[in-house]
Coordinates of C-alpha atoms and ligand atoms in Angstrom, one line a residue:
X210 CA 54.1 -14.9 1.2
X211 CA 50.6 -15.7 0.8
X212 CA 49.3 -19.0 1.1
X213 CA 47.3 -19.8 -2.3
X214 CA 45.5 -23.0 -2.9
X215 CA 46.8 -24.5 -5.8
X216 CA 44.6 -26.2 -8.7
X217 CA 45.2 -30.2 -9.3
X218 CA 44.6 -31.2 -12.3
X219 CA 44.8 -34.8 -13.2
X220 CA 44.6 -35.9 -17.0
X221 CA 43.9 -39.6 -18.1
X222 CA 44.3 -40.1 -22.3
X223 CA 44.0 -42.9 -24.9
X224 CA 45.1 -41.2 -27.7
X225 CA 45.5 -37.4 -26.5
X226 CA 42.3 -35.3 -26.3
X227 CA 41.9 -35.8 -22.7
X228 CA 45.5 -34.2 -22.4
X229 CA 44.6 -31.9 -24.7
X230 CA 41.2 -30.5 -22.8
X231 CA 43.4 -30.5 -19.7
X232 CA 45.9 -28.3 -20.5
X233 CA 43.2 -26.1 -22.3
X234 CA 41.5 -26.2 -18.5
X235 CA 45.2 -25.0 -17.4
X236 CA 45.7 -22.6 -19.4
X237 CA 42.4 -20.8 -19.2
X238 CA 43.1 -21.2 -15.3
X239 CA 46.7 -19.9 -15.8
X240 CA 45.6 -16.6 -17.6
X241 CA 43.2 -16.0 -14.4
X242 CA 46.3 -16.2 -12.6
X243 CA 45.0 -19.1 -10.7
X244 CA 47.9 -21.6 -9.4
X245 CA 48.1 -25.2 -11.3
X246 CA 50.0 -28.6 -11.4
X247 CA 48.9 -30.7 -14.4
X248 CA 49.4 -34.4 -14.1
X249 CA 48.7 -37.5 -15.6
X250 CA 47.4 -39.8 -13.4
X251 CA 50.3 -42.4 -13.8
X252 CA 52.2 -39.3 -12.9
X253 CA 50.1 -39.1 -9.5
X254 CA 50.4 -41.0 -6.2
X255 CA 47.2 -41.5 -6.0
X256 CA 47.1 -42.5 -1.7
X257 CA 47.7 -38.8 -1.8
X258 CA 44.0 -37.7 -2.8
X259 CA 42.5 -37.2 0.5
X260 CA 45.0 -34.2 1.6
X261 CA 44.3 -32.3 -1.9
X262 CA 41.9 -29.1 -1.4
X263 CA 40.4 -29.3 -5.0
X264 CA 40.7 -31.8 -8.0
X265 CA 39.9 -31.7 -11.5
X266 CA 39.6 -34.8 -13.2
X267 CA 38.9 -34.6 -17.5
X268 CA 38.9 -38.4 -18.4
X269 CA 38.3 -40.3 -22.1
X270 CA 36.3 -43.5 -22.1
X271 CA 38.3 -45.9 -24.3
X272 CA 37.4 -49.7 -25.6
X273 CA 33.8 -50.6 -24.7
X274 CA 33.7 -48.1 -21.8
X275 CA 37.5 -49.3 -21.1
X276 CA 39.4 -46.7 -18.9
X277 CA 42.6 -45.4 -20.5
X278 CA 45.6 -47.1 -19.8
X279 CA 47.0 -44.3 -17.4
X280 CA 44.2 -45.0 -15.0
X281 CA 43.5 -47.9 -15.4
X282 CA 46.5 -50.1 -14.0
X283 CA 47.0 -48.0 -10.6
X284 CA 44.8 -45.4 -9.8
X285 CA 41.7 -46.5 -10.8
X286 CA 42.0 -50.0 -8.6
X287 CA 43.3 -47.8 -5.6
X288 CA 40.3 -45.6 -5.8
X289 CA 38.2 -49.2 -6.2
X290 CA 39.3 -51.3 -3.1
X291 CA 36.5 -51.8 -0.7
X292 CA 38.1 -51.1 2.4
X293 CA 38.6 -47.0 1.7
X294 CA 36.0 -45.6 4.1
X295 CA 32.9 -43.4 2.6
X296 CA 34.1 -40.5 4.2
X297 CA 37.8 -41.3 2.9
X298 CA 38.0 -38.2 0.7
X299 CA 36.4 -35.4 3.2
X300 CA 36.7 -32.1 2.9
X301 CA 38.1 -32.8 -1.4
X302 CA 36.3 -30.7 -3.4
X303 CA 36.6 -31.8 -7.4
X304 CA 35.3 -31.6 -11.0
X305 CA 34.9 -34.1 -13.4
X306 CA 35.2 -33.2 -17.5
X307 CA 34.4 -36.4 -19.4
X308 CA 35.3 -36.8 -23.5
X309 CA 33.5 -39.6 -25.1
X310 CA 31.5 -40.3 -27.8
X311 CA 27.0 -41.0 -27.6
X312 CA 27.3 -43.3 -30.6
X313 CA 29.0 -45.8 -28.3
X314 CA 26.5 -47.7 -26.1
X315 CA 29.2 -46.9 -22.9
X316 CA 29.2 -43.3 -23.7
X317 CA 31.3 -41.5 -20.8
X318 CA 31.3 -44.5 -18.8
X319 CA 34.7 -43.5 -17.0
X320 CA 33.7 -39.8 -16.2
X321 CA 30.7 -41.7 -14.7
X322 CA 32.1 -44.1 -13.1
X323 CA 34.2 -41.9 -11.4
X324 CA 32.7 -38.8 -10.3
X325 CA 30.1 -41.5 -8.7
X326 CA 33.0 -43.4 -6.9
X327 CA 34.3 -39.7 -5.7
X328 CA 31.7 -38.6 -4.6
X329 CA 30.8 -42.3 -2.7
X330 CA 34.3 -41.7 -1.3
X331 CA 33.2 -38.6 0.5
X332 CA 34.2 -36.3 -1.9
X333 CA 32.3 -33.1 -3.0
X334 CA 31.7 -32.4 -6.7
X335 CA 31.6 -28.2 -6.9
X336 CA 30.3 -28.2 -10.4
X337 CA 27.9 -30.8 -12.1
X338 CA 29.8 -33.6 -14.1
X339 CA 30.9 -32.1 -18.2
X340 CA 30.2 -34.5 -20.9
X341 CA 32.3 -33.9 -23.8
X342 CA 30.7 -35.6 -27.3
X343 CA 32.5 -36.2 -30.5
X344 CA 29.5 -36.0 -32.2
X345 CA 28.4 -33.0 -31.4
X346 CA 29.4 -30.6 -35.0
X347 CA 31.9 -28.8 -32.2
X348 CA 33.5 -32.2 -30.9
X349 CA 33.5 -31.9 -26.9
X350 CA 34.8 -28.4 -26.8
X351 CA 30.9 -27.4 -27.2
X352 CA 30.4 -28.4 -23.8
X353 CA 34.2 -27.8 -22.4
X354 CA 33.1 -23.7 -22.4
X355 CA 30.5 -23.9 -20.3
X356 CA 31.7 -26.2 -18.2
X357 CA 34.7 -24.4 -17.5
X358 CA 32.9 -21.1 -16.7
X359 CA 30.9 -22.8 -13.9
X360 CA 34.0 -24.3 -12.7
X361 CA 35.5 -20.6 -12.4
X362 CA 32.7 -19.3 -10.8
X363 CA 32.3 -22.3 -8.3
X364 CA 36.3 -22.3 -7.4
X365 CA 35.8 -18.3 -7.0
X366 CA 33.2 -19.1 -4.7
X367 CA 33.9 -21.9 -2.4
X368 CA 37.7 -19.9 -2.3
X369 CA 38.2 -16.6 -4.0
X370 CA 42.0 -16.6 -3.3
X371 CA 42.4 -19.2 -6.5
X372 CA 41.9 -16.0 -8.5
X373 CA 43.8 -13.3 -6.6
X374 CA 43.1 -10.7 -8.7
X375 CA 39.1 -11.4 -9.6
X376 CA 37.3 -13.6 -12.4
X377 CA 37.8 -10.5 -15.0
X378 CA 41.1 -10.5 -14.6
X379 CA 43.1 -12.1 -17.4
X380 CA 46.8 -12.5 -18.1
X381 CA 48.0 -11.2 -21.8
X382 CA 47.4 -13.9 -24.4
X383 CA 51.2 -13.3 -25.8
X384 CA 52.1 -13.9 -22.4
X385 CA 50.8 -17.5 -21.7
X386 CA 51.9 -18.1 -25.6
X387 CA 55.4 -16.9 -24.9
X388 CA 55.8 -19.8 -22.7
X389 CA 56.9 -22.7 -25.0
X390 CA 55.8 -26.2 -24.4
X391 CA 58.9 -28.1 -25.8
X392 CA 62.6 -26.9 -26.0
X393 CA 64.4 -28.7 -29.1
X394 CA 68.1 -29.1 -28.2
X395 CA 70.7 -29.7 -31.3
X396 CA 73.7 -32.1 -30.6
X397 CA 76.9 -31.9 -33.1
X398 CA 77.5 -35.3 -34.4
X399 CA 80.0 -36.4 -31.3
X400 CA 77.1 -36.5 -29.3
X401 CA 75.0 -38.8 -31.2
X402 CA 76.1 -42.5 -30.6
X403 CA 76.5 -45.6 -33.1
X404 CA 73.5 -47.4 -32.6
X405 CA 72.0 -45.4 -35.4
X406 CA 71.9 -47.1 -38.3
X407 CA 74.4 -44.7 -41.1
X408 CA 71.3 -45.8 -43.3
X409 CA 67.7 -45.9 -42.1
X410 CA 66.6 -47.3 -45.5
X411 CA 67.5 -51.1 -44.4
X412 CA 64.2 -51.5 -42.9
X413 CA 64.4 -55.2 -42.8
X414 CA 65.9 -55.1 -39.8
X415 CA 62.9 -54.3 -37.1
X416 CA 65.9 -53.0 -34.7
X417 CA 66.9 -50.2 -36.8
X418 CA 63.2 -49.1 -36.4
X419 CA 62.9 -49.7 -33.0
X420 CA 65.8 -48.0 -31.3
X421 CA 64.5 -44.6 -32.9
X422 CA 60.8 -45.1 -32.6
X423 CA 61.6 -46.2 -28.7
X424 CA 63.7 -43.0 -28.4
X425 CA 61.2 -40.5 -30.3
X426 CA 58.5 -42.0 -28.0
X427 CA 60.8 -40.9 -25.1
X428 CA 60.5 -37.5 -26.0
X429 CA 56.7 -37.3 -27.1
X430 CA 54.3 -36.5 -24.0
X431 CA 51.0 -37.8 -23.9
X432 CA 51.0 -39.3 -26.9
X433 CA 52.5 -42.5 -25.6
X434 CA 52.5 -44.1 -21.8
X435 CA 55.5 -44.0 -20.1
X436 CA 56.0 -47.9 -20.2
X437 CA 54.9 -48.1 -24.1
X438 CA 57.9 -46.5 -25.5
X439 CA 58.6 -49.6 -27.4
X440 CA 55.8 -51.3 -29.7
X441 CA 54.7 -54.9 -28.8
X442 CA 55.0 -56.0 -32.1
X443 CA 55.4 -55.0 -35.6
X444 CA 52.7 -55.9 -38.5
X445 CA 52.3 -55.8 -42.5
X446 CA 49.1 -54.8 -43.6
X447 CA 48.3 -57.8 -46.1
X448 CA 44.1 -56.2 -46.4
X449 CA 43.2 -52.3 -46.8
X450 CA 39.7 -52.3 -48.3
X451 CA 37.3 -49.7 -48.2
X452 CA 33.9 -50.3 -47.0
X453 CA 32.0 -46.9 -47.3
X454 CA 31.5 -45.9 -51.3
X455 CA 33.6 -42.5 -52.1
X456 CA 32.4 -39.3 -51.6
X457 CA 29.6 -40.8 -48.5
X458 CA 31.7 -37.9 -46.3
X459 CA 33.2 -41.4 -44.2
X460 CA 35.9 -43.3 -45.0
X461 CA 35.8 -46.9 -42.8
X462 CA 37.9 -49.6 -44.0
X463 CA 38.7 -53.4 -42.9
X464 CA 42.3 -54.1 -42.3
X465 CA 43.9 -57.2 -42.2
X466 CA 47.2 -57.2 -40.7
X467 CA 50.2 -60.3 -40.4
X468 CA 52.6 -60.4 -37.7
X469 CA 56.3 -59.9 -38.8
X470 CA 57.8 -59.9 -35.6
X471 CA 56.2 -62.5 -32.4
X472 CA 52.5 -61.9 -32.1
X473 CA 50.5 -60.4 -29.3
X474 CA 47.0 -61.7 -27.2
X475 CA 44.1 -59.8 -27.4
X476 CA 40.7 -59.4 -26.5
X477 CA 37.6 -57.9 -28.4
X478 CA 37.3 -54.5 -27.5
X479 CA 41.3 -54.2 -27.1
X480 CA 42.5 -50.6 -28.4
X481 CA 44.9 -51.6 -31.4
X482 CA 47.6 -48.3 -31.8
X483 CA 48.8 -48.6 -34.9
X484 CA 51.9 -46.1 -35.7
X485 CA 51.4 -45.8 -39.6
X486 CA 54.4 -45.3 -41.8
X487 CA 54.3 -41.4 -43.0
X488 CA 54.8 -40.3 -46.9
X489 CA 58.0 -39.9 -47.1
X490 CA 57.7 -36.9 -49.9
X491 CA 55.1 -35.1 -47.3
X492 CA 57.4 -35.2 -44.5
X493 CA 60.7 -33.6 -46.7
X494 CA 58.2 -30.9 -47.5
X495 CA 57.2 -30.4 -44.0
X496 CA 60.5 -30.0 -43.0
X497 CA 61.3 -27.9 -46.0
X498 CA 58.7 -26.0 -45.4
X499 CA 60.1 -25.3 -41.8
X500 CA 63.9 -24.5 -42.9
X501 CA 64.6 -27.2 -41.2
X502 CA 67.9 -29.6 -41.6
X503 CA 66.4 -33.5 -41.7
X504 CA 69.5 -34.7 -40.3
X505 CA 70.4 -32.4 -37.2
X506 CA 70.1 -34.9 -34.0
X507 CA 67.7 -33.4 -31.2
X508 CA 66.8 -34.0 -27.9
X509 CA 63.0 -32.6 -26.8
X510 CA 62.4 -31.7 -23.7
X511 CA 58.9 -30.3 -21.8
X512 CA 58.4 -27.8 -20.2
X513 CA 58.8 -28.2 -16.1
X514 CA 55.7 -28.2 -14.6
X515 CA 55.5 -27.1 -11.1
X516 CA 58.6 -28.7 -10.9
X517 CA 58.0 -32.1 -11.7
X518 CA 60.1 -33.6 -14.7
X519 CA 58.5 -36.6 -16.5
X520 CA 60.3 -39.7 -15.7
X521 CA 61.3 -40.4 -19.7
X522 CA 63.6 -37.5 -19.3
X523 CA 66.6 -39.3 -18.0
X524 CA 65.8 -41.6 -21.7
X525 CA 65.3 -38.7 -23.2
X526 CA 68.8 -37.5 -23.5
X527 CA 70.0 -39.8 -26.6
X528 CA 69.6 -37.6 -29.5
X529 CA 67.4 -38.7 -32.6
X530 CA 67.5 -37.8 -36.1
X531 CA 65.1 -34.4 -36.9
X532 CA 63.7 -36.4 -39.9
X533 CA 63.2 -39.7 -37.5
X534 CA 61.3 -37.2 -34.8
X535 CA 58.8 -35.8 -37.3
X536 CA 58.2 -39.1 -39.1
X537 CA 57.4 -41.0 -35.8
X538 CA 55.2 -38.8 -33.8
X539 CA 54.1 -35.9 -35.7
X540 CA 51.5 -36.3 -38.4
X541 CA 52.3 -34.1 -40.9
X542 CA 50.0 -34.8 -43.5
X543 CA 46.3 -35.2 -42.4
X544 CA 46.1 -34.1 -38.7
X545 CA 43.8 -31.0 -38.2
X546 CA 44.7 -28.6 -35.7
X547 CA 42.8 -28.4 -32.6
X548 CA 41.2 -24.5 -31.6
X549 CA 44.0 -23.7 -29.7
X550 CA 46.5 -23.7 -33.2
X551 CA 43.9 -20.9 -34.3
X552 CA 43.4 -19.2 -30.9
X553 CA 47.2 -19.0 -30.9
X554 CA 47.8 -18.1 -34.6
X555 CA 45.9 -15.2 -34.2
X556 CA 48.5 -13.7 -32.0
X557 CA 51.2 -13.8 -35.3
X558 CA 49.2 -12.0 -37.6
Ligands
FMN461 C1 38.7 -47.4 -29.9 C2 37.8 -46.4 -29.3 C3 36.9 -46.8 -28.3 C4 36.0 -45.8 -27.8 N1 35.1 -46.2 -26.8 C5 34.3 -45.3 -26.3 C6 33.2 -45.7 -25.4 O1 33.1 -46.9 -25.0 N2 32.4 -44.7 -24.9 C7 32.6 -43.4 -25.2 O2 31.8 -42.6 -24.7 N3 33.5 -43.0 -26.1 C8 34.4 -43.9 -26.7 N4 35.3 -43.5 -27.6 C9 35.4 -42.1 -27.9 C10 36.6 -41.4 -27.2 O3 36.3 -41.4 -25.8 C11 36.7 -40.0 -27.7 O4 37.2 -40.0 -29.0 C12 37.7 -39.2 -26.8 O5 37.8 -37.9 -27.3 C13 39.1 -39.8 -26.9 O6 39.8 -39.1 -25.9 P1 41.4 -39.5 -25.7 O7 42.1 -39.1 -27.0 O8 41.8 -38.6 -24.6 O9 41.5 -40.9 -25.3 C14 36.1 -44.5 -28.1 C15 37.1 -44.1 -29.1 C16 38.0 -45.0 -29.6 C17 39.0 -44.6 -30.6

């Protein structure tokens, strides 16, 4: 069979729109027919950089120009040690897609700071750094287009065997869709084991809101690093006050929060992820909504890439409450779907 170069792409996310713009770069490499692994970068062995052919990186900028944690603890302090060599990435061709925001003073620090380092490294950038802005009216998708169409025309160019079948070629829209991202596996009761409370009401007890929250976690890609499946510490909000007047088209508020379980050190600039409770009468309706039952136990599981299973899989397996799942990790109520909910929604009607 033919030997075709395949496309790296490594992802690095605070709270998901990194992950998202990368599997957006996927798929719109996908339906060129072009090859692609998709990969966190605490997914990645990062001493493995210098025998890649081509690399794309999309990074957020975090904190005060913090990177985000799956970068940060490994791969970004390999990719920082003095003794790699300038020419240490040779003959690596990559891209770097940043998502940040110009109202901070750090804006895109990371996708800065590291197409710079790659390129000090050796490496060679085929298409001029994208700088994705949430202030811009169309959020960083306005400059994730254009970016992306150099990118095509650059990896067409430096090797045309990425896109076998030419730059106008594109795989059916239903097709791609077809492929789900998640499979949802029911269990009958026997599978589901004791630990879950009969009752999730008694809330009381932080471990009865734990065990499920550290399981739903398990299951939830992206959202959540790998080694954050169980929260630090648990909090009651004791101040919500809004500081912006109603109807100003912002809504800020100071928060004042006690700890209710042991406390946690931090710093000024620290990311605080809070996991709000949901409204319980929004969720029932949601899953109404869905014909769903609330209490059928589930396992999630992604979809294989290239292979590689996420390493929460083998935690994955305990089954959760439906109800538990949607409260915990989906928002039901007030998220607003990204383009690609439209883009596919269009294919249904
Ligand atoms: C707590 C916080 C800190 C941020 N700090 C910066 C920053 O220093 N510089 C910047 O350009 N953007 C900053 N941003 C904006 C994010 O980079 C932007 O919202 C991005 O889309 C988030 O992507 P992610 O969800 O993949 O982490 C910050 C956002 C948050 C919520």
């Amino acid at each position: 069979m033919e030997d075709r170069p395949k496309l790296l792409i490594l992802y690095a996310t605070q709270t998901g729109n990194a992950l998202d713009a990368a599997e957006r770069v996927a798929r719109e490499a996908e339906r060129r027919a072009c090859l692609v692994k998709l990969l966190s970068m605490d997914e990645y062995d990062v001493s493995s950089l210098p025998y890649e052919g081509t690399v794309i990186f999309v990074v957020s900028t975090t904190g005060q120009g913090d990177t985000p944690d799956p970068m940060k603890v490994v791969f970004w302090r390999f990719l920082l040690q003095r003794h790699l060599s300038k020419d240490w990435l040779e003959g690596v061709c990559y891209g770097v897609f940043g998502l940040g925001d110009s109202g901070y003073q750090k804006y895109n620090f990371v996708a800065k700071k590291l197409d710079k380092r790659l390129s000090d490294l050796g490496a060679m950038a085929i298409v001029e750094k994208g700088l994705g802005d949430d202030q811009h009216p169309s959020g960083y998708e306005a400059a994730l287009d254009p970016w992306m169409l150099s990118l095509w025309s650059m990896l067409n160019r430096i090797n045309p065997k990425f896109f076998p079948h030419g730059l106008d070629f594109a795989i059916p829209d239903m097709k791609l869709v077809d492929q789900p991202k998640v499979q949802i596996a029911y269990h009958g009761d026997d599978k589901v084991d004791s630990q879950v409370p009969p009752n999730s009401d008694n809330l009381l007890d932080l471990k009865w809101i734990e065990i499920p929250m550290e399981r739903a976690r398990s299951m939830s890609r992206g959202k959540f690093t790998n080694v954050k499946n169980r929260p630090d510490c648990f909090l009651k909000m004791i101040k919500n006050q809004p500081l912006t007047r109603a109807g100003c088209g912002k809504d800020v508020r100071h928060f004042e929060f006690e700890f209710v379980s042991s406390a946690v050190e931090y710093q000024v600039g620290d990311v605080l992820e809070v996991l709000p409770g949901q409204n319980p009468s929004a969720v029932d309706a949601f899953i109404q909504r869905c014909n769903l039952d609330p209490d059928a136990f589930i396992t999630v599981h992604h979809r294989d890439m290239d292979n590689h299973l996420l390493q929460s899989c083998t935690i994955a397996k305990v089954p959760i409450r439906l109800k538990d799942f949607v409260e915990l990790t989906m928002d039901v109520a007030s998220a607003s779907p990204r383009r690609y909910f439209f883009e596919a929604r269009t294919l249904y009607v």
